[in-house]
PDB file of C-alpha atoms in Angstrom:
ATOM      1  CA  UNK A  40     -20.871  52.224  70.756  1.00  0.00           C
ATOM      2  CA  UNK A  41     -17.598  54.393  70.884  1.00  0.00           C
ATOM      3  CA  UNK A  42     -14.318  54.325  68.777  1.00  0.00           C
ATOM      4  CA  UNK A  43     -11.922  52.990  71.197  1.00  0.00           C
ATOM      5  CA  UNK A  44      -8.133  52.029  70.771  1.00  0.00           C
ATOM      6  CA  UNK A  45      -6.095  49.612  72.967  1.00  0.00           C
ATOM      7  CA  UNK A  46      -3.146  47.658  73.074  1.00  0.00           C
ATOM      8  CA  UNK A  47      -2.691  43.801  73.263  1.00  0.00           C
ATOM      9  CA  UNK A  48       0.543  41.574  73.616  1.00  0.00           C
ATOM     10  CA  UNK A  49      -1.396  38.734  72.065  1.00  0.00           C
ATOM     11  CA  UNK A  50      -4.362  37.851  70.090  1.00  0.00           C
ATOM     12  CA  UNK A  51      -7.041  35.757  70.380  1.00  0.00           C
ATOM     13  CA  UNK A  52      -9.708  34.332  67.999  1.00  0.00           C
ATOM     14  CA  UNK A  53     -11.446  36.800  67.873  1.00  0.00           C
ATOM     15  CA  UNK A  54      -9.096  39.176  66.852  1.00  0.00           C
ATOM     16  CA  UNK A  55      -7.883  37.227  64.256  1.00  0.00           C
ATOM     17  CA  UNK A  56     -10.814  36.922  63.211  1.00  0.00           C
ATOM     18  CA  UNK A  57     -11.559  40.483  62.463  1.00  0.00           C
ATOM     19  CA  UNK A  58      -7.839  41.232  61.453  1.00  0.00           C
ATOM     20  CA  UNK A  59      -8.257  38.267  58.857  1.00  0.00           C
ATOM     21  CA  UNK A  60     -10.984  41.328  57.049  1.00  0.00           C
ATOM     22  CA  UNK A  61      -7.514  43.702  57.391  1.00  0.00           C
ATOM     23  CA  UNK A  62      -4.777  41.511  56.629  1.00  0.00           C
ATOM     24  CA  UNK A  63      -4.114  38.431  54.143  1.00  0.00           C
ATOM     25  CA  UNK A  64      -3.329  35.232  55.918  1.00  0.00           C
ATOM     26  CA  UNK A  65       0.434  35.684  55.424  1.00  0.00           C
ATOM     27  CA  UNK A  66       0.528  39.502  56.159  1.00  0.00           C
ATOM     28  CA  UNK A  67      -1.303  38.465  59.552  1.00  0.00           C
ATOM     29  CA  UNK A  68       1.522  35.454  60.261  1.00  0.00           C
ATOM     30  CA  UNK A  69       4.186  37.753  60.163  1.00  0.00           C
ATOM     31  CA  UNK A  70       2.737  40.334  61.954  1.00  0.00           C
ATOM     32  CA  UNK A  71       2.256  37.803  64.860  1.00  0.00           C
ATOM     33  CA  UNK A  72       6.057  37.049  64.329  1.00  0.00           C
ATOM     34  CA  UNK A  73       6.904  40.704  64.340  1.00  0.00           C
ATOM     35  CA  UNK A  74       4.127  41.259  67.562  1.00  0.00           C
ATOM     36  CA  UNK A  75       5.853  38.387  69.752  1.00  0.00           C
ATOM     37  CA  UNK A  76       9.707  40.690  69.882  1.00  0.00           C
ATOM     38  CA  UNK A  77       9.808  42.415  72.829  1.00  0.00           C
ATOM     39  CA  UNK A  78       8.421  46.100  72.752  1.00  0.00           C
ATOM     40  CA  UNK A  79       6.045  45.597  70.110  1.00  0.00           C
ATOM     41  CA  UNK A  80       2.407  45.674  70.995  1.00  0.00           C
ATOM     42  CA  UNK A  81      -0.448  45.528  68.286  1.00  0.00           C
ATOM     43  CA  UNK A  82      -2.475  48.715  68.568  1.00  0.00           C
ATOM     44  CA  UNK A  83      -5.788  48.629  67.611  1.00  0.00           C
ATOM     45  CA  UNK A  84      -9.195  50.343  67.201  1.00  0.00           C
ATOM     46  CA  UNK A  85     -12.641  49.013  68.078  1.00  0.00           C
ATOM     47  CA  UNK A  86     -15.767  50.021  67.258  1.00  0.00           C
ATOM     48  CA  UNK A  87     -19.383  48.262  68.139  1.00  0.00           C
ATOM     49  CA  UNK A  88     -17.407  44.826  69.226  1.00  0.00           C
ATOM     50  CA  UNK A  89     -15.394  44.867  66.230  1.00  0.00           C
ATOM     51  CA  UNK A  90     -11.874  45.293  65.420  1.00  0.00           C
ATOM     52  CA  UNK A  91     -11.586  47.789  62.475  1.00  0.00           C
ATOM     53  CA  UNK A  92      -8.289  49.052  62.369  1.00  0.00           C
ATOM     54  CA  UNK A  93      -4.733  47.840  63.431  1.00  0.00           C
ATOM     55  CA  UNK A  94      -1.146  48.065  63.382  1.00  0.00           C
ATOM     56  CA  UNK A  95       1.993  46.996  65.206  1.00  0.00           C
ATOM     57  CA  UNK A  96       3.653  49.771  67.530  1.00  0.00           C
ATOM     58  CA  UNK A  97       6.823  49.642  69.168  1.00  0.00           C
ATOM     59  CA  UNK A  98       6.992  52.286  72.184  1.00  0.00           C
ATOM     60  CA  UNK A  99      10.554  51.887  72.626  1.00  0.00           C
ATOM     61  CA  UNK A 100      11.657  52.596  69.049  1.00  0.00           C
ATOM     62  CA  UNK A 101       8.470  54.833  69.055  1.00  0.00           C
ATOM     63  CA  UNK A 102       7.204  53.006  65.442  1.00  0.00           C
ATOM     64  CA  UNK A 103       4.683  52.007  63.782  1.00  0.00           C
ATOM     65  CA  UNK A 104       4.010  49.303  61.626  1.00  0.00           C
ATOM     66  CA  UNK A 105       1.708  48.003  59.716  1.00  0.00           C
ATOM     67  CA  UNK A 106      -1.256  50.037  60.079  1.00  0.00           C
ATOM     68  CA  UNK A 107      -4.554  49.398  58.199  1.00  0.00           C
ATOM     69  CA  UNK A 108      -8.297  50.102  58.820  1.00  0.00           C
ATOM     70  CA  UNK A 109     -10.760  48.621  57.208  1.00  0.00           C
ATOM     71  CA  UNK A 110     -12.655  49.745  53.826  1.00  0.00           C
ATOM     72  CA  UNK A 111     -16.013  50.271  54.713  1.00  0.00           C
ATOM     73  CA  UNK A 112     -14.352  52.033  57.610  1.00  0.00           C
ATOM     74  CA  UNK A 113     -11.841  54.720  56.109  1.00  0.00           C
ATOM     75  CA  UNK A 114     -12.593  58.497  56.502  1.00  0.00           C
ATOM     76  CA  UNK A 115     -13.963  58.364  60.002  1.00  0.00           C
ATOM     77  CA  UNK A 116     -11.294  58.783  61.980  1.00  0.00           C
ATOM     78  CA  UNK A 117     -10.059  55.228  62.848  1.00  0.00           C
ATOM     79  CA  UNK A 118      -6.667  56.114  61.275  1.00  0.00           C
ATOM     80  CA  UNK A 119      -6.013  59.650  63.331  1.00  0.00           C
ATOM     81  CA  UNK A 120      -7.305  57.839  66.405  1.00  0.00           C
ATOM     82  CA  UNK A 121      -4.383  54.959  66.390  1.00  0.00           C
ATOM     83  CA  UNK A 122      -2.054  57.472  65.258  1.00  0.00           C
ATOM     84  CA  UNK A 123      -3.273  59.796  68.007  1.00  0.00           C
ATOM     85  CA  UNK A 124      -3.057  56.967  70.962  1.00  0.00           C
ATOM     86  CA  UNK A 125       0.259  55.570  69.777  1.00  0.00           C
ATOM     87  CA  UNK A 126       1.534  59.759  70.319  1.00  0.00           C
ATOM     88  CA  UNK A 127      -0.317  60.208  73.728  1.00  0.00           C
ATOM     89  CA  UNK A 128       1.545  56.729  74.634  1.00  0.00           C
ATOM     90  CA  UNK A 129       4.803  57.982  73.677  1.00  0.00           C
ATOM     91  CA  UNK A 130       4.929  61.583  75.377  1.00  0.00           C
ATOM     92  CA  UNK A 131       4.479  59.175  79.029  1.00  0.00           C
ATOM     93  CA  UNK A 132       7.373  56.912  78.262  1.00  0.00           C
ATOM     94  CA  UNK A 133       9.996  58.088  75.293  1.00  0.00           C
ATOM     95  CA  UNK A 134      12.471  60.686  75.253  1.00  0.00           C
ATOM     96  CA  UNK A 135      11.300  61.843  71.527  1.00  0.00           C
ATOM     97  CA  UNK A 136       8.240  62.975  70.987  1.00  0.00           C
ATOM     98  CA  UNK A 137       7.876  61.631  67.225  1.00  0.00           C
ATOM     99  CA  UNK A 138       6.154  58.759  65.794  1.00  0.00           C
ATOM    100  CA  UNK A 139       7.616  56.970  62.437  1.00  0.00           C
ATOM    101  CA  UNK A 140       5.118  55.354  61.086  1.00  0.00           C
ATOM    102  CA  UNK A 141       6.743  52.946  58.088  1.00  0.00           C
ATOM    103  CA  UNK A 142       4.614  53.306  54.922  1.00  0.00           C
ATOM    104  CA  UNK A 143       5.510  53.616  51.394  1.00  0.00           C
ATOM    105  CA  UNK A 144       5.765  57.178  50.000  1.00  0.00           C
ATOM    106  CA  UNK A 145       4.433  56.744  46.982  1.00  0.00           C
ATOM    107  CA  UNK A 146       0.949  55.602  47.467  1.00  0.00           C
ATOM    108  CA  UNK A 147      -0.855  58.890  46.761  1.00  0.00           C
ATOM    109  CA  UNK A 148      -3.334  57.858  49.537  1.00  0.00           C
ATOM    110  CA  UNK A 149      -1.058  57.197  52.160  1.00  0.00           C
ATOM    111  CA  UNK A 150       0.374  60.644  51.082  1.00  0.00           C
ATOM    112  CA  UNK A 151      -2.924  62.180  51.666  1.00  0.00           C
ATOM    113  CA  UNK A 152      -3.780  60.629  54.655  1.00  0.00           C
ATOM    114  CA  UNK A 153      -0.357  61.660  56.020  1.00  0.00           C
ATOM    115  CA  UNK A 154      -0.379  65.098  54.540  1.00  0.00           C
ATOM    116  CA  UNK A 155      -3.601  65.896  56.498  1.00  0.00           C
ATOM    117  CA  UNK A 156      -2.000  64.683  59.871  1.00  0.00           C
ATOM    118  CA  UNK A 157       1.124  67.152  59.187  1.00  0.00           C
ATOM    119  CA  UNK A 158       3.344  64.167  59.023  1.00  0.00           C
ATOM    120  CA  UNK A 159       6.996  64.775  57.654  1.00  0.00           C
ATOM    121  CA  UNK A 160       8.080  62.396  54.666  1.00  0.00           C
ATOM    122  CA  UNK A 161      11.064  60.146  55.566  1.00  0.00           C
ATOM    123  CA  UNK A 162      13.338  57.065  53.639  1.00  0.00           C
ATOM    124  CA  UNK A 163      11.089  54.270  55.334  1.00  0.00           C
ATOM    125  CA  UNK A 164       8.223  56.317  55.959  1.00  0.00           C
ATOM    126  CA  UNK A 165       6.796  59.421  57.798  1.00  0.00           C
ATOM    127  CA  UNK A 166       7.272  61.543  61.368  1.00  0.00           C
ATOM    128  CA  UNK A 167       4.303  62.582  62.946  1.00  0.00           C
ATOM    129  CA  UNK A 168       4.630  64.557  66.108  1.00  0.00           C
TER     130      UNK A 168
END
């Protein structure tokens, strides 16, 4: 089955079920809290019926929050494709053509991972264009 990425208002059991391998019970909550502001849509990346990767992304503010993939799943792309949907979504709708993505500078792999996508360090986190 393909890598696919899609957006969702709302999750069901499902979902939560496969974000519970992503997130820890109270990372999840207030992600849900976070999801149910207008604008903010969780993103997220499917693969064989499965939820793998996800994140909360805010086309207005063109952000992104949150965004995890699973273990056994890094290095194949799941990453660059929400990345890469949450840009194509913004270049229909927003004025800039930037993503932030919040993350912490200092973890090296984050750094990596954002390095390789030519993102552009920030305070809160990174542009990506």
């Amino acid at each position: 089955m393909r890598l696919t990425a899609l957006t969702t208002e709302l999750l069901d059991q499902g979902m939560r079920t496969d974000l519970a391998k992503l997130f820890t019970p109270e990372q999840l909550e207030q992600l849900e809290d976070q999801a149910a502001e207008a604008g903010v849509h969780w993103v997220l990346a499917k693969f064989n019926g499965r939820y793998i990767g996800a994140g909360l992304f805010n086309l207005q503010a063109a952000s992104l929050i949150g965004l995890t993939v699973r273990d056994v799943t890094r290095r194949r792309g799941v990453g660059r494709l929400l990345i890469d949907y949450c840009l194509q979504q913004i270049k229909h709708v927003a004025e800039q053509q930037k993503l932030f993505v919040y993350w912490d500078r200092a973890d090296a792999d984050i750094a990596g991972f954002m390095s390789a996508l030519a993102a552009t360090p920030s305070d809160k986190g990174w542009h990506i264009s």
